């Protein structure tokens, strides 16, 4: 699909519809993703308005959630990305990621540049994974893998 959104409004409304349908049907994101052929992280991000879904995946998701044909079409459009509407996030979970980048962002930048040279880590050619593991000291730990392609800065 070559359609793109120009504001976040339509996708935000669709996200609210999706979250309500997910709750009504008592589905996990993993259950919704099953049969799409895509990762749980990618489809979840798409359902939250951050990516377009391929038509086949949008149809699978739409059928599971009872979405209309227009909503399935909207899931395939290229969204206006970004979830920080106005500055510092206030949701505690999202804020902790913001805090992690505030504390470790310069460390990550320094280590990326030392190991790879001048460039960036792509968020386009990217993979994300999250696992829940046992903590030897009790409780659980979150293991989050951010896997992006390195793109060197090229002189011109």
Short mmCIF file of C-alpha atoms in Angstrom, two decimals:
data_model
loop_
_atom_site.label_atom_id
_atom_site.label_comp_id
_atom_site.label_asym_id
_atom_site.label_seq_id
_atom_site.Cartn_x
_atom_site.Cartn_y
_atom_site.Cartn_z
CA UNK A 1 0.00 0.00 0.00
CA UNK A 2 1.31 3.43 -0.86
CA UNK A 3 -1.08 5.46 1.28
CA UNK A 4 0.35 7.57 4.08
CA UNK A 5 -1.17 9.42 7.00
CA UNK A 6 -0.52 13.13 7.54
CA UNK A 7 -1.53 13.25 11.22
CA UNK A 8 -1.63 10.69 14.03
CA UNK A 9 -5.36 11.12 14.58
CA UNK A 10 -6.77 8.28 12.45
CA UNK A 11 -4.22 5.76 13.72
CA UNK A 12 -4.76 6.85 17.34
CA UNK A 13 -8.49 6.24 16.98
CA UNK A 14 -7.77 2.86 15.38
CA UNK A 15 -5.38 2.00 18.22
CA UNK A 16 -8.14 2.68 20.77
CA UNK A 17 -10.50 0.43 18.75
CA UNK A 18 -7.85 -2.32 18.63
CA UNK A 19 -7.10 -2.16 22.37
CA UNK A 20 -10.82 -2.36 23.18
CA UNK A 21 -11.36 -5.30 20.78
CA UNK A 22 -8.29 -7.05 22.23
CA UNK A 23 -9.74 -6.67 25.75
CA UNK A 24 -13.25 -7.75 24.73
CA UNK A 25 -11.89 -10.88 23.09
CA UNK A 26 -9.36 -11.46 25.92
CA UNK A 27 -6.49 -11.86 23.45
CA UNK A 28 -2.79 -11.40 24.10
CA UNK A 29 -0.60 -9.67 21.53
CA UNK A 30 1.04 -13.07 20.91
CA UNK A 31 -2.36 -14.57 20.04
CA UNK A 32 -3.16 -11.68 17.70
CA UNK A 33 0.24 -12.00 15.98
CA UNK A 34 -0.08 -15.76 15.44
CA UNK A 35 -0.56 -16.46 11.74
CA UNK A 36 0.82 -13.14 10.49
CA UNK A 37 4.34 -14.46 9.89
CA UNK A 38 5.74 -11.37 11.63
CA UNK A 39 7.34 -10.77 15.01
CA UNK A 40 5.32 -9.97 18.10
CA UNK A 41 7.23 -6.70 18.58
CA UNK A 42 6.63 -5.49 15.02
CA UNK A 43 2.92 -6.31 14.95
CA UNK A 44 2.37 -4.85 18.41
CA UNK A 45 4.08 -1.63 17.29
CA UNK A 46 1.86 -1.61 14.20
CA UNK A 47 -1.27 -2.11 16.29
CA UNK A 48 -0.15 0.82 18.45
CA UNK A 49 0.16 3.01 15.35
CA UNK A 50 3.90 2.88 14.65
CA UNK A 51 4.14 0.71 11.50
CA UNK A 52 2.02 -0.29 8.53
CA UNK A 53 1.12 -3.97 8.27
CA UNK A 54 1.40 -5.94 5.03
CA UNK A 55 -2.05 -6.71 3.61
CA UNK A 56 -1.98 -10.40 4.56
CA UNK A 57 -1.03 -9.63 8.17
CA UNK A 58 -3.63 -6.83 8.38
CA UNK A 59 -6.30 -9.30 7.24
CA UNK A 60 -5.29 -11.87 9.88
CA UNK A 61 -5.31 -9.24 12.62
CA UNK A 62 -8.54 -7.71 11.37
CA UNK A 63 -10.31 -11.05 11.40
CA UNK A 64 -9.15 -11.86 14.93
CA UNK A 65 -10.20 -8.46 16.25
CA UNK A 66 -13.36 -8.05 14.21
CA UNK A 67 -12.13 -4.91 12.44
CA UNK A 68 -14.00 -3.35 9.53
CA UNK A 69 -12.62 -3.34 5.97
CA UNK A 70 -11.73 0.35 6.37
CA UNK A 71 -9.86 -0.35 9.62
CA UNK A 72 -7.93 -3.20 7.96
CA UNK A 73 -7.01 -0.80 5.15
CA UNK A 74 -5.93 1.86 7.64
CA UNK A 75 -3.65 -0.70 9.35
CA UNK A 76 -1.76 -0.89 6.06
CA UNK A 77 -1.16 2.86 5.70
CA UNK A 78 2.16 4.46 6.62
CA UNK A 79 1.65 6.23 9.95
CA UNK A 80 3.06 9.39 11.42
CA UNK A 81 5.46 7.74 13.85
CA UNK A 82 6.50 8.74 17.33
CA UNK A 83 4.82 8.34 20.68
CA UNK A 84 6.19 11.31 22.65
CA UNK A 85 3.61 13.96 21.89
CA UNK A 86 4.84 16.69 24.21
CA UNK A 87 8.29 16.30 25.69
CA UNK A 88 9.15 14.01 28.57
CA UNK A 89 6.82 10.98 28.82
CA UNK A 90 4.72 10.72 31.97
CA UNK A 91 3.75 7.04 31.81
CA UNK A 92 6.03 5.31 34.37
CA UNK A 93 7.06 2.42 32.10
CA UNK A 94 7.80 4.64 29.10
CA UNK A 95 9.53 7.14 31.39
CA UNK A 96 11.93 4.42 32.59
CA UNK A 97 13.07 3.87 28.99
CA UNK A 98 13.47 7.62 28.62
CA UNK A 99 15.46 7.58 31.89
CA UNK A 100 17.64 4.72 30.61
CA UNK A 101 18.49 6.74 27.51
CA UNK A 102 19.09 9.85 29.63
CA UNK A 103 21.59 7.92 31.78
CA UNK A 104 23.11 5.56 29.20
CA UNK A 105 22.51 7.38 25.90
CA UNK A 106 25.93 9.04 25.84
CA UNK A 107 27.56 5.73 26.86
CA UNK A 108 25.83 3.90 24.01
CA UNK A 109 26.82 6.64 21.57
CA UNK A 110 30.47 6.56 22.71
CA UNK A 111 30.65 2.77 22.49
CA UNK A 112 28.92 2.62 19.08
CA UNK A 113 31.34 5.19 17.68
CA UNK A 114 34.37 3.50 19.26
CA UNK A 115 33.40 0.07 17.90
CA UNK A 116 31.91 1.09 14.53
CA UNK A 117 33.05 4.63 13.72
CA UNK A 118 30.95 7.69 12.93
CA UNK A 119 27.40 6.62 12.13
CA UNK A 120 24.06 5.57 13.55
CA UNK A 121 22.10 2.46 14.44
CA UNK A 122 19.06 2.15 12.21
CA UNK A 123 15.56 2.07 13.66
CA UNK A 124 14.28 1.18 10.18
CA UNK A 125 16.39 -1.95 9.58
CA UNK A 126 15.70 -3.05 13.12
CA UNK A 127 14.63 -5.95 15.33
CA UNK A 128 13.31 -5.82 18.88
CA UNK A 129 12.85 -8.66 21.34
CA UNK A 130 11.81 -8.78 24.98
CA UNK A 131 12.11 -11.78 27.26
CA UNK A 132 11.09 -12.39 30.86
CA UNK A 133 13.82 -14.32 32.71
CA UNK A 134 14.26 -15.46 36.29
CA UNK A 135 16.48 -13.28 38.47
CA UNK A 136 18.89 -15.42 40.55
CA UNK A 137 18.29 -12.95 43.40
CA UNK A 138 14.52 -13.49 43.18
CA UNK A 139 11.80 -12.09 40.96
CA UNK A 140 12.22 -11.50 37.25
CA UNK A 141 14.35 -9.50 34.88
CA UNK A 142 13.50 -7.98 31.51
CA UNK A 143 16.01 -8.75 28.76
CA UNK A 144 15.49 -6.32 25.91
CA UNK A 145 17.41 -6.71 22.67
CA UNK A 146 17.64 -3.76 20.29
CA UNK A 147 19.16 -5.02 17.03
CA UNK A 148 19.69 -2.31 14.41
CA UNK A 149 21.82 -2.16 11.31
CA UNK A 150 24.83 0.12 11.59
CA UNK A 151 24.84 2.89 8.99
CA UNK A 152 28.15 4.74 8.63
CA UNK A 153 28.26 8.46 7.96
CA UNK A 154 29.53 8.96 4.41
CA UNK A 155 31.42 12.04 3.32
CA UNK A 156 30.05 13.72 0.20
#
